[in-house]
XYZ file of C-alpha atoms in Angstrom:
667
model
C 251.183 -50.100 33.603
C 253.725 -52.578 34.959
C 255.217 -54.518 32.034
C 254.580 -53.759 28.401
C 252.987 -56.713 26.582
C 256.237 -57.518 24.755
C 258.450 -57.386 27.858
C 259.532 -60.416 29.884
C 260.565 -60.001 33.514
C 262.720 -62.418 35.489
C 261.788 -61.844 39.139
C 264.262 -63.163 41.727
C 264.044 -63.407 45.509
C 266.408 -61.864 48.027
C 266.771 -62.453 51.733
C 269.017 -59.399 52.074
C 270.542 -56.593 50.027
C 273.755 -58.448 49.177
C 271.808 -61.358 47.712
C 269.555 -58.898 45.882
C 272.564 -57.190 44.312
C 273.885 -60.544 43.104
C 270.442 -61.408 41.708
C 270.659 -58.225 39.619
C 274.228 -59.048 38.589
C 273.108 -62.517 37.484
C 270.366 -61.200 35.237
C 267.265 -60.467 37.333
C 264.980 -57.834 35.836
C 263.376 -57.347 39.241
C 263.933 -58.486 42.817
C 261.371 -58.975 45.564
C 262.553 -58.497 49.123
C 261.141 -57.857 52.571
C 261.317 -54.405 54.107
C 261.824 -53.851 57.834
C 258.520 -55.618 58.694
C 255.216 -57.122 57.462
C 256.884 -59.192 54.731
C 255.415 -62.740 55.106
C 258.816 -64.067 56.206
C 259.138 -63.506 59.935
C 262.956 -63.522 59.956
C 263.658 -61.821 56.615
C 263.428 -58.107 57.443
C 265.939 -55.605 56.088
C 267.494 -52.355 57.244
C 266.564 -49.100 55.476
C 270.178 -48.338 54.518
C 270.613 -51.759 52.936
C 267.394 -51.314 51.002
C 268.635 -47.981 49.643
C 271.901 -49.597 48.506
C 270.018 -52.361 46.683
C 267.559 -49.990 45.020
C 270.333 -47.752 43.685
C 272.200 -50.717 42.243
C 269.091 -52.155 40.590
C 268.082 -48.865 39.016
C 271.464 -48.542 37.291
C 270.278 -51.434 35.090
C 266.661 -50.290 34.950
C 265.820 -53.282 37.168
C 263.056 -52.951 39.734
C 262.763 -53.618 43.456
C 259.450 -54.910 44.798
C 258.832 -54.751 48.554
C 256.835 -57.539 50.166
C 254.207 -56.055 52.455
C 252.087 -59.174 52.214
C 251.000 -60.223 55.679
C 247.493 -59.732 57.015
C 247.529 -56.868 59.491
C 245.839 -56.063 62.786
C 244.242 -52.656 63.168
C 247.047 -51.548 65.479
C 249.625 -52.439 62.771
C 248.091 -50.465 59.920
C 249.798 -47.185 60.732
C 253.198 -48.863 60.922
C 252.571 -50.529 57.580
C 251.469 -47.228 56.035
C 254.597 -45.501 57.291
C 256.814 -48.311 56.003
C 255.167 -48.000 52.589
C 256.069 -44.322 52.503
C 259.629 -45.047 53.681
C 260.114 -47.577 50.884
C 258.614 -45.209 48.311
C 260.895 -42.385 49.420
C 263.901 -44.699 49.021
C 262.854 -45.347 45.423
C 261.244 -48.794 45.675
C 259.175 -49.639 42.612
C 256.192 -51.590 43.945
C 254.575 -53.087 47.026
C 253.403 -56.695 46.987
C 250.314 -56.868 49.183
C 247.798 -59.372 50.512
C 245.725 -57.278 52.923
C 243.048 -55.262 51.114
C 242.855 -52.946 54.124
C 245.997 -51.275 52.782
C 243.970 -49.948 49.839
C 241.912 -47.904 52.300
C 244.982 -46.107 53.664
C 246.877 -43.023 52.567
C 249.520 -44.949 50.656
C 252.197 -43.287 48.513
C 251.699 -43.281 44.720
C 253.629 -46.543 44.438
C 252.568 -49.404 42.192
C 250.724 -52.257 43.925
C 251.028 -55.949 43.087
C 248.753 -58.745 44.312
C 250.613 -61.306 46.405
C 250.242 -65.021 45.823
C 248.486 -64.967 49.221
C 245.475 -63.331 47.561
C 244.727 -66.755 46.016
C 243.970 -65.842 42.402
C 242.471 -68.836 40.590
C 239.680 -67.373 38.461
C 239.294 -64.703 35.776
C 236.697 -62.985 37.989
C 239.073 -62.647 40.945
C 241.909 -61.484 38.705
C 239.728 -58.898 36.990
C 238.458 -57.619 40.330
C 241.983 -57.061 41.672
C 242.911 -55.259 38.472
C 239.843 -53.019 38.812
C 240.735 -52.372 42.465
C 244.051 -50.823 41.367
C 246.614 -53.626 41.309
C 248.966 -53.633 38.326
C 250.595 -57.058 38.553
C 248.986 -60.230 39.888
C 250.608 -63.480 41.001
C 248.469 -66.405 39.927
C 248.009 -69.515 42.040
C 250.718 -72.095 41.391
C 248.040 -74.751 40.838
C 246.712 -73.341 37.566
C 247.173 -75.046 34.215
C 247.958 -73.371 30.897
C 244.317 -73.191 29.840
C 243.320 -71.457 33.088
C 246.218 -69.004 32.837
C 245.228 -68.135 29.276
C 241.603 -67.579 30.341
C 242.723 -65.144 33.037
C 245.019 -63.355 30.606
C 242.134 -62.816 28.188
C 240.014 -61.085 30.819
C 242.716 -58.581 31.826
C 243.666 -55.340 30.149
C 247.132 -55.043 28.510
C 248.193 -52.762 31.361
C 247.957 -55.595 33.910
C 250.809 -58.091 34.065
C 250.542 -61.763 34.988
C 253.222 -63.130 37.301
C 253.742 -66.861 37.812
C 256.047 -68.979 39.975
C 258.489 -70.955 37.833
C 260.890 -72.421 40.387
C 261.356 -73.315 44.028
C 259.556 -74.856 46.972
C 255.833 -75.504 46.617
C 253.288 -74.819 49.344
C 250.867 -77.733 49.153
C 247.958 -75.444 50.077
C 246.529 -72.708 47.936
C 248.521 -69.707 49.136
C 246.646 -67.874 51.856
C 244.455 -70.914 52.527
C 246.511 -72.761 55.173
C 245.772 -72.402 58.881
C 247.365 -75.522 60.380
C 250.218 -73.524 61.904
C 247.806 -71.175 63.641
C 245.497 -73.949 64.848
C 248.366 -75.896 66.393
C 250.796 -73.193 67.565
C 249.118 -69.770 67.484
C 251.625 -68.608 64.890
C 250.318 -67.725 61.444
C 251.462 -68.528 57.915
C 249.452 -65.506 56.767
C 251.619 -63.402 59.050
C 254.922 -64.857 57.879
C 255.400 -67.555 60.514
C 254.642 -71.004 59.048
C 255.776 -74.115 60.961
C 255.771 -76.294 57.806
C 253.419 -78.975 59.068
C 253.190 -80.091 55.433
C 256.757 -81.431 55.589
C 256.058 -83.763 58.558
C 255.636 -87.559 58.273
C 252.083 -88.863 58.763
C 250.273 -92.132 59.089
C 247.303 -92.263 56.746
C 244.384 -94.168 58.296
C 240.978 -95.128 56.917
C 237.659 -95.095 58.804
C 238.227 -98.686 59.983
C 241.524 -97.779 61.648
C 243.661 -99.456 59.011
C 247.014 -97.897 58.102
C 247.190 -97.075 54.395
C 250.567 -95.331 54.577
C 253.089 -95.307 57.410
C 255.362 -92.385 58.204
C 254.974 -90.836 54.761
C 255.314 -87.120 54.016
C 252.011 -87.138 52.157
C 251.610 -83.336 52.189
C 255.163 -82.628 51.026
C 255.505 -81.576 47.395
C 258.483 -81.847 45.102
C 259.991 -78.539 44.049
C 258.607 -76.458 41.197
C 260.586 -76.349 37.937
C 258.997 -74.856 34.820
C 262.166 -74.836 32.682
C 260.491 -76.853 29.938
C 257.259 -74.824 29.985
C 258.525 -71.253 29.591
C 257.487 -70.888 25.959
C 254.011 -72.223 26.711
C 253.713 -69.864 29.690
C 254.728 -66.907 27.512
C 252.073 -67.902 24.988
C 249.493 -68.216 27.791
C 250.145 -64.605 28.814
C 252.692 -64.798 31.630
C 255.128 -61.886 31.544
C 256.758 -61.987 34.994
C 258.578 -65.241 35.815
C 259.017 -65.589 39.553
C 261.602 -67.635 41.435
C 260.638 -68.691 44.968
C 263.168 -68.387 47.774
C 263.378 -65.390 50.110
C 264.950 -67.690 52.712
C 267.458 -69.160 50.249
C 271.195 -68.528 50.272
C 273.384 -66.603 47.863
C 274.428 -69.657 45.839
C 270.810 -70.642 45.156
C 269.831 -67.163 43.963
C 272.910 -66.841 41.741
C 272.466 -70.256 40.154
C 268.700 -70.285 39.615
C 268.627 -66.684 38.384
C 271.396 -67.477 35.900
C 269.576 -70.651 34.779
C 266.351 -68.838 33.914
C 268.189 -65.809 32.511
C 269.746 -68.065 29.892
C 266.434 -69.769 29.089
C 264.495 -66.506 28.755
C 267.252 -64.970 26.638
C 266.987 -67.951 24.279
C 263.251 -67.320 23.883
C 263.806 -63.601 23.285
C 266.456 -64.373 20.671
C 264.226 -66.953 18.953
C 261.410 -64.441 18.592
C 263.498 -61.390 17.719
C 262.178 -61.272 14.142
C 258.775 -62.845 14.761
C 255.434 -61.104 14.386
C 255.404 -60.473 18.146
C 259.036 -59.983 19.236
C 259.930 -60.014 22.921
C 262.482 -58.064 24.970
C 263.717 -58.202 28.535
C 262.290 -55.553 30.822
C 265.638 -54.246 32.093
C 268.930 -53.220 30.530
C 272.120 -54.980 29.611
C 273.236 -58.545 29.123
C 274.797 -61.025 31.523
C 277.666 -63.478 31.152
C 278.499 -66.217 33.650
C 281.692 -67.849 34.866
C 279.855 -71.127 35.508
C 277.245 -73.343 33.895
C 273.939 -72.918 35.773
C 272.470 -76.194 37.041
C 269.288 -76.344 39.183
C 270.158 -79.862 40.381
C 273.123 -78.475 42.301
C 270.937 -76.597 44.788
C 268.752 -78.084 47.505
C 265.682 -79.618 45.922
C 263.177 -82.347 46.673
C 263.338 -83.436 43.034
C 261.297 -81.503 40.501
C 257.766 -81.284 39.183
C 255.956 -78.900 36.856
C 252.964 -79.338 39.197
C 249.599 -78.719 37.450
C 250.736 -76.566 34.514
C 250.166 -79.467 32.113
C 247.345 -81.073 34.089
C 247.150 -83.335 37.137
C 249.954 -85.872 37.511
C 250.625 -88.612 40.027
C 254.290 -87.825 40.707
C 254.142 -84.371 42.283
C 254.840 -85.465 45.861
C 258.087 -85.905 47.796
C 256.451 -88.473 50.052
C 259.568 -90.362 51.160
C 261.515 -87.378 52.467
C 261.343 -83.580 52.596
C 265.145 -83.500 52.295
C 267.189 -83.142 49.131
C 268.105 -86.547 47.644
C 270.660 -85.135 45.213
C 272.022 -87.066 42.235
C 273.073 -90.712 42.100
C 276.871 -90.775 42.004
C 277.835 -94.432 42.509
C 277.684 -97.560 44.674
C 279.274 -98.650 47.943
C 282.066 -101.199 47.350
C 283.420 -101.531 50.920
C 282.639 -100.350 54.448
C 285.478 -99.992 56.970
C 285.783 -98.954 60.617
C 285.858 -95.229 59.866
C 285.513 -95.103 56.081
C 283.546 -96.309 53.112
C 284.602 -96.833 49.540
C 282.461 -96.090 46.526
C 282.779 -96.624 42.806
C 281.419 -93.694 40.815
C 279.095 -94.321 37.898
C 280.793 -91.458 36.016
C 284.517 -92.261 36.123
C 285.336 -88.602 35.454
C 283.401 -87.443 38.519
C 285.473 -86.024 41.362
C 284.632 -85.959 45.051
C 285.829 -83.251 47.414
C 286.425 -82.701 51.097
C 283.173 -81.430 52.600
C 280.852 -83.090 50.046
C 277.428 -84.157 51.226
C 276.323 -87.686 50.308
C 273.168 -89.585 51.169
C 271.385 -92.901 50.673
C 268.001 -94.468 51.342
C 267.958 -97.015 54.172
C 265.758 -100.103 54.096
C 262.770 -98.058 55.328
C 263.299 -95.647 52.436
C 264.368 -92.877 54.803
C 267.130 -90.595 53.533
C 270.342 -90.776 55.570
C 272.937 -88.019 55.170
C 276.696 -88.662 55.128
C 278.877 -85.559 55.580
C 282.359 -86.285 54.235
C 285.347 -84.790 56.041
C 288.067 -86.154 53.771
C 288.285 -88.007 50.449
C 291.056 -90.106 48.925
C 291.162 -91.195 45.293
C 292.112 -94.896 45.356
C 291.918 -95.604 41.621
C 291.225 -92.718 39.225
C 290.511 -94.812 36.118
C 288.067 -97.083 37.943
C 286.503 -94.204 39.869
C 287.243 -95.720 43.304
C 287.152 -93.268 46.222
C 287.702 -93.783 49.945
C 285.566 -91.442 52.047
C 285.989 -90.545 55.717
C 282.699 -89.265 57.210
C 282.391 -86.708 59.995
C 280.184 -89.045 62.072
C 280.861 -92.523 63.421
C 280.156 -95.341 60.969
C 277.767 -96.901 63.492
C 275.372 -93.997 62.903
C 274.799 -94.949 59.265
C 271.918 -97.384 59.401
C 271.784 -100.098 56.710
C 274.892 -98.802 54.923
C 276.336 -101.807 53.099
C 278.105 -102.970 49.967
C 276.075 -102.489 46.780
C 273.961 -99.615 48.136
C 273.472 -96.671 45.762
C 274.927 -93.379 46.955
C 273.762 -89.874 45.980
C 275.595 -86.576 46.264
C 273.422 -83.677 47.465
C 276.197 -81.145 48.042
C 279.216 -80.656 45.792
C 281.676 -78.465 47.689
C 283.598 -77.594 44.539
C 280.362 -76.182 43.106
C 279.559 -74.369 46.355
C 282.990 -72.734 46.434
C 282.759 -71.689 42.787
C 279.652 -69.613 43.572
C 281.332 -67.961 46.554
C 283.548 -66.137 44.041
C 282.555 -63.557 41.454
C 280.459 -65.595 39.055
C 278.836 -63.145 36.628
C 279.186 -59.870 34.807
C 276.316 -57.649 33.702
C 277.008 -54.947 31.149
C 275.053 -52.333 29.209
C 276.242 -51.899 25.642
C 277.248 -48.472 24.343
C 278.691 -46.717 21.325
C 281.534 -44.208 21.672
C 282.375 -41.319 19.317
C 285.672 -39.485 19.769
C 285.758 -36.081 18.020
C 287.855 -32.993 17.678
C 286.442 -30.084 19.633
C 287.179 -26.353 19.635
C 290.026 -26.561 22.141
C 290.683 -30.262 22.266
C 288.559 -33.385 22.094
C 285.141 -34.669 23.089
C 283.786 -38.144 23.765
C 280.095 -38.922 23.296
C 278.703 -42.150 24.759
C 275.291 -43.474 23.697
C 273.950 -46.585 25.416
C 271.548 -49.293 24.239
C 268.615 -47.515 25.914
C 269.228 -44.320 23.964
C 270.773 -42.289 26.786
C 273.654 -40.102 25.697
C 276.306 -37.964 27.374
C 279.334 -35.965 26.225
C 282.523 -34.923 27.991
C 285.264 -32.634 26.651
C 288.867 -31.857 27.513
C 291.143 -29.035 26.491
C 294.140 -30.606 24.835
C 296.781 -29.329 22.460
C 296.745 -31.062 19.074
C 299.902 -33.076 18.633
C 300.552 -35.020 15.450
C 301.382 -38.671 15.914
C 304.689 -39.987 14.611
C 303.089 -43.390 13.957
C 299.499 -42.932 12.714
C 298.516 -46.612 12.954
C 299.863 -46.939 16.485
C 298.197 -43.682 17.557
C 294.798 -44.873 16.309
C 295.197 -48.227 18.054
C 296.147 -46.457 21.283
C 293.124 -44.169 21.070
C 290.788 -47.125 20.630
C 292.448 -49.115 23.417
C 292.403 -46.296 25.973
C 288.875 -45.150 25.138
C 287.546 -48.719 25.246
C 288.621 -49.484 28.806
C 285.190 -49.774 30.436
C 286.087 -52.741 32.633
C 285.437 -51.070 36.003
C 282.075 -49.704 34.873
C 278.705 -51.340 34.129
C 279.184 -50.686 30.402
C 280.788 -52.528 27.516
C 281.680 -50.863 24.239
C 280.011 -52.057 21.053
C 281.920 -49.732 18.756
C 284.299 -46.760 18.866
C 284.243 -44.252 16.038
C 287.053 -41.749 15.615
C 285.814 -38.585 13.908
C 289.160 -36.836 13.575
C 291.107 -35.269 10.734
C 294.118 -37.432 11.593
C 295.136 -39.866 14.376
C 296.421 -37.433 17.011
C 298.709 -38.320 19.854
C 296.739 -37.843 23.080
C 298.290 -38.724 26.457
C 296.749 -41.765 28.169
C 296.013 -39.673 31.263
C 293.905 -37.247 29.205
C 292.000 -40.052 27.504
C 291.330 -41.746 30.865
C 289.998 -38.481 32.299
C 287.789 -37.978 29.242
C 286.399 -41.514 29.480
C 285.731 -41.237 33.241
C 283.904 -37.917 32.862
C 281.826 -39.195 29.949
C 280.881 -42.330 31.924
C 279.890 -40.284 34.972
C 277.744 -38.043 32.767
C 276.113 -41.090 31.146
C 275.281 -42.638 34.529
C 273.826 -39.299 35.625
C 271.718 -39.130 32.454
C 270.440 -42.653 33.066
C 269.564 -41.848 36.678
C 267.772 -38.652 35.631
C 265.853 -40.534 32.939
C 264.740 -43.388 35.182
C 260.944 -43.506 35.349
C 258.976 -44.878 38.265
C 256.215 -47.368 37.673
C 252.803 -45.650 37.666
C 250.157 -46.478 40.243
C 246.996 -47.891 38.672
C 243.777 -46.139 39.639
C 240.784 -48.195 40.800
C 237.745 -48.034 38.583
C 234.785 -45.880 39.621
C 232.258 -46.721 40.811
C 234.009 -49.495 42.792
C 233.911 -52.847 41.025
C 231.727 -55.437 42.766
C 233.561 -58.344 44.383
C 232.689 -61.672 42.685
C 230.942 -62.916 45.863
C 228.665 -61.220 48.393
C 229.669 -63.419 51.338
C 233.150 -63.980 52.730
C 234.172 -66.658 55.231
C 237.314 -66.738 57.375
C 239.106 -67.861 54.178
C 239.142 -64.238 52.983
C 241.625 -63.367 55.774
C 239.887 -60.139 56.873
C 241.863 -59.183 59.976
C 241.275 -55.434 60.330
C 238.416 -52.970 60.050
C 239.880 -51.321 56.961
C 239.821 -54.632 55.081
C 236.194 -55.053 56.170
C 235.408 -51.553 54.893
C 237.108 -52.339 51.573
C 234.906 -55.356 50.911
C 231.747 -53.523 52.018
C 232.602 -50.791 49.513
C 232.804 -53.496 46.860
C 229.391 -54.930 47.600
C 230.075 -57.767 50.058
C 227.200 -58.232 52.517
C 228.528 -60.797 55.020
C 232.170 -60.747 56.131
C 233.548 -63.221 58.641
C 236.712 -62.498 60.603
C 240.067 -64.063 59.717
C 240.935 -67.384 61.328
C 243.546 -65.520 63.389
C 240.673 -63.679 65.125
C 239.954 -66.944 67.018
C 236.247 -67.098 66.141
C 236.337 -70.506 64.428
C 236.396 -72.759 67.483
C 235.021 -75.924 65.838
C 236.342 -78.065 63.001
C 237.052 -76.168 59.794
C 239.204 -76.575 56.716
C 242.723 -75.801 57.944
C 244.153 -76.329 54.486
C 242.675 -76.372 50.997
C 244.812 -77.927 48.327
C 244.728 -79.127 44.735
C 246.961 -82.027 45.789
C 244.929 -85.129 46.626
C 246.219 -87.887 48.906
C 243.450 -90.103 47.598
C 244.612 -89.642 44.008
C 248.260 -90.202 44.986
C 247.325 -93.554 46.551
C 245.134 -94.683 43.648
C 241.968 -94.282 45.733
C 240.361 -91.620 43.577
C 236.908 -92.670 42.259
C 237.997 -91.404 38.857
C 240.840 -93.946 38.933
C 239.095 -96.907 40.597
C 236.350 -97.777 43.084
C 238.924 -98.564 45.741
C 241.864 -100.880 46.256
C 241.869 -104.333 47.790
C 243.592 -104.329 51.150
C 244.505 -107.096 53.560
C 241.027 -107.118 55.098
C 238.910 -106.070 52.143
C 238.143 -102.949 50.170
C 239.548 -99.706 51.570
C 237.132 -96.853 51.140
C 238.444 -93.593 49.900
C 236.829 -91.404 52.550
C 237.191 -90.312 55.245
C 240.934 -90.528 55.822
C 242.960 -89.316 58.773
C 246.484 -87.964 59.017
C 248.256 -88.756 62.279
C 251.538 -87.339 63.535
C 252.055 -88.142 67.220
C 249.111 -86.607 69.052
C 248.102 -84.470 66.087
C 245.145 -85.753 64.043
C 243.749 -84.197 60.899
C 240.847 -85.371 58.760
C 240.956 -85.428 54.971
C 237.780 -84.615 53.076
C 237.446 -84.452 49.324
C 235.528 -82.025 47.155
C 235.513 -83.843 43.828
C 233.720 -81.262 41.696
C 236.612 -78.746 41.792
C 239.000 -81.667 42.481
C 240.270 -80.325 45.812
C 241.224 -81.767 49.175
C 240.406 -80.190 52.540
C 242.547 -80.911 55.599
C 240.127 -80.490 58.492
C 240.852 -79.834 62.160
C 240.219 -77.418 64.995
C 242.124 -74.881 67.003
C 243.867 -76.250 70.085
C 242.528 -75.158 73.434
C 246.066 -74.203 74.473
C 246.193 -71.729 71.565
C 242.885 -70.185 72.669
C 244.105 -69.945 76.282
C 247.400 -68.366 75.264
C 245.548 -65.868 73.098
C 243.233 -64.854 75.941
C 246.251 -64.382 78.213
C 248.054 -62.235 75.629
C 244.955 -60.099 75.140
C 244.806 -59.431 78.881
C 248.489 -58.497 79.065
C 248.875 -56.673 75.723
C 245.514 -55.866 74.135
C 245.569 -56.035 70.343
C 243.066 -54.607 67.898
C 241.740 -56.680 65.020
C 238.507 -57.282 63.175
C 235.908 -59.409 64.955
C 232.304 -60.255 64.278
C 231.675 -61.357 67.856
C 232.392 -59.875 71.270
C 235.865 -60.375 72.708
C 235.972 -63.937 74.073
C 236.681 -64.593 77.719
C 239.552 -66.819 78.759
C 238.363 -70.461 78.486
C 238.051 -72.414 81.716
């Protein structure tokens, strides 16, 4: 079992151990982070010693650390992955997040396994299969709506937890179903090395060669934000609420973790006395020295994507950059400065702020401010001196609206200590045989007692002595605990030296931490059902990402008859779907047959299909599968990628699953 049905888990990302520790401090119930390798983020590996430091800190609060081992693996990488799994288990990690089913055929440690978003879980049948194969927590596709999530929840046992992305960047493709990077560069998104072709500008052309959209980022999505849908997601069965961002900085993780911590705590408090009360899955409570605000971090504006059904405003088609918030209008432009009037007269600008505006082509232009001068506080007039020459700011003129996409005062505030996480406890001070004892009992029921030998000495001022006892015993500031109540079970308020009370408190705290560490329980590994559950399909294409013999053996064991090799095996030489997505360019441009038969263009009716995406020399074809309401981005692997692969195989032979003989180097 991962989460109990009444537990809610806030799952935060971490690029490194320091960020992971701050995620815990800001209220994360669990953190997912890459180990030394195989973590689906090519440049986000972490040292063993740092991982140990993070795990120990998390476990003090009963928070969990999940290790991402979610790339597809070659045969010659399986042993390294197996060894890393054991290393992470021996450090105390709580779960592995995996994509490659070949791992289930290895001698893994008894660590809990979670299904990565890369496993592309969209149906109750797929979810149930992964549960029956031994995975305890499954990350559903971001594209699902509430009805689909609820249907999946109903098919799973209470011991399997549903995890869902609630914030961060959105991959336009179904996770695990994008191969554009590999087709064009030889790198692989399924191996943690995406080149983000979805964020590029494209011309959209119809079959007559007419341009429907020019230099638009038609595959670039806004950022995910489910703040308003958390209650509905809880009711649909989601129990783990996942924040995207293993490449994000410390400020992002602090702020977004704090934002969702507050929202989830509100839900827990609302339902405390309901028929089905909820609790957080880790210990303690968190207070913040700032007001969390998702708009302050980099974002491409927000969408709740498909959770409440298909919408026409999910794309960030004008720019993949962060537009920020409107702050005012340009009033003057000088030789090396500009003046703006703020819409909020109380707003302050700071040296180092980042501003931006849309030029006449609707392209976002950034303005990094070196220095600011307040010209008229009541009117909100500011003179700004940019880092770059004024000639570089195309179309900047009087009356143009200005946004702020980086507030340096906000950035600096999150560079300081910005939160405190504490576990509540109750303290009982008693007379003992040769002195005094202090018993501490925390909110999780752990208890510890320390005693000191101390001569009884009557206090000359009883009221002052009692106040001193309570003050000295209640000093838990340097620990992870906060005192809820102190009871004094004594025959009279004795005078006890402060040094003795401090020693007693320190020893009791150390004993309580030791009791908590000894009582920490590891998450159990789910056992696969026997006989092996049949996979929902008996034929697998390259879309199943089978890249090693062990993965092939896994699917054979589960009844699959035909298994193609992963796209990375270089066997798909013709045109194939390089991306499958729920996003539809046709729908976004009002060309969907369900919206209209077409739109009237300059030279007549523009047909909805086929369409082409063009970026320089790169051309991709869009095809539309209307029954499931999906779009396929179609293309083929570059010859240069095939040639480079053949050369690498000659120089450094690699082992991976193939269905055909090893190809020769193309002429």
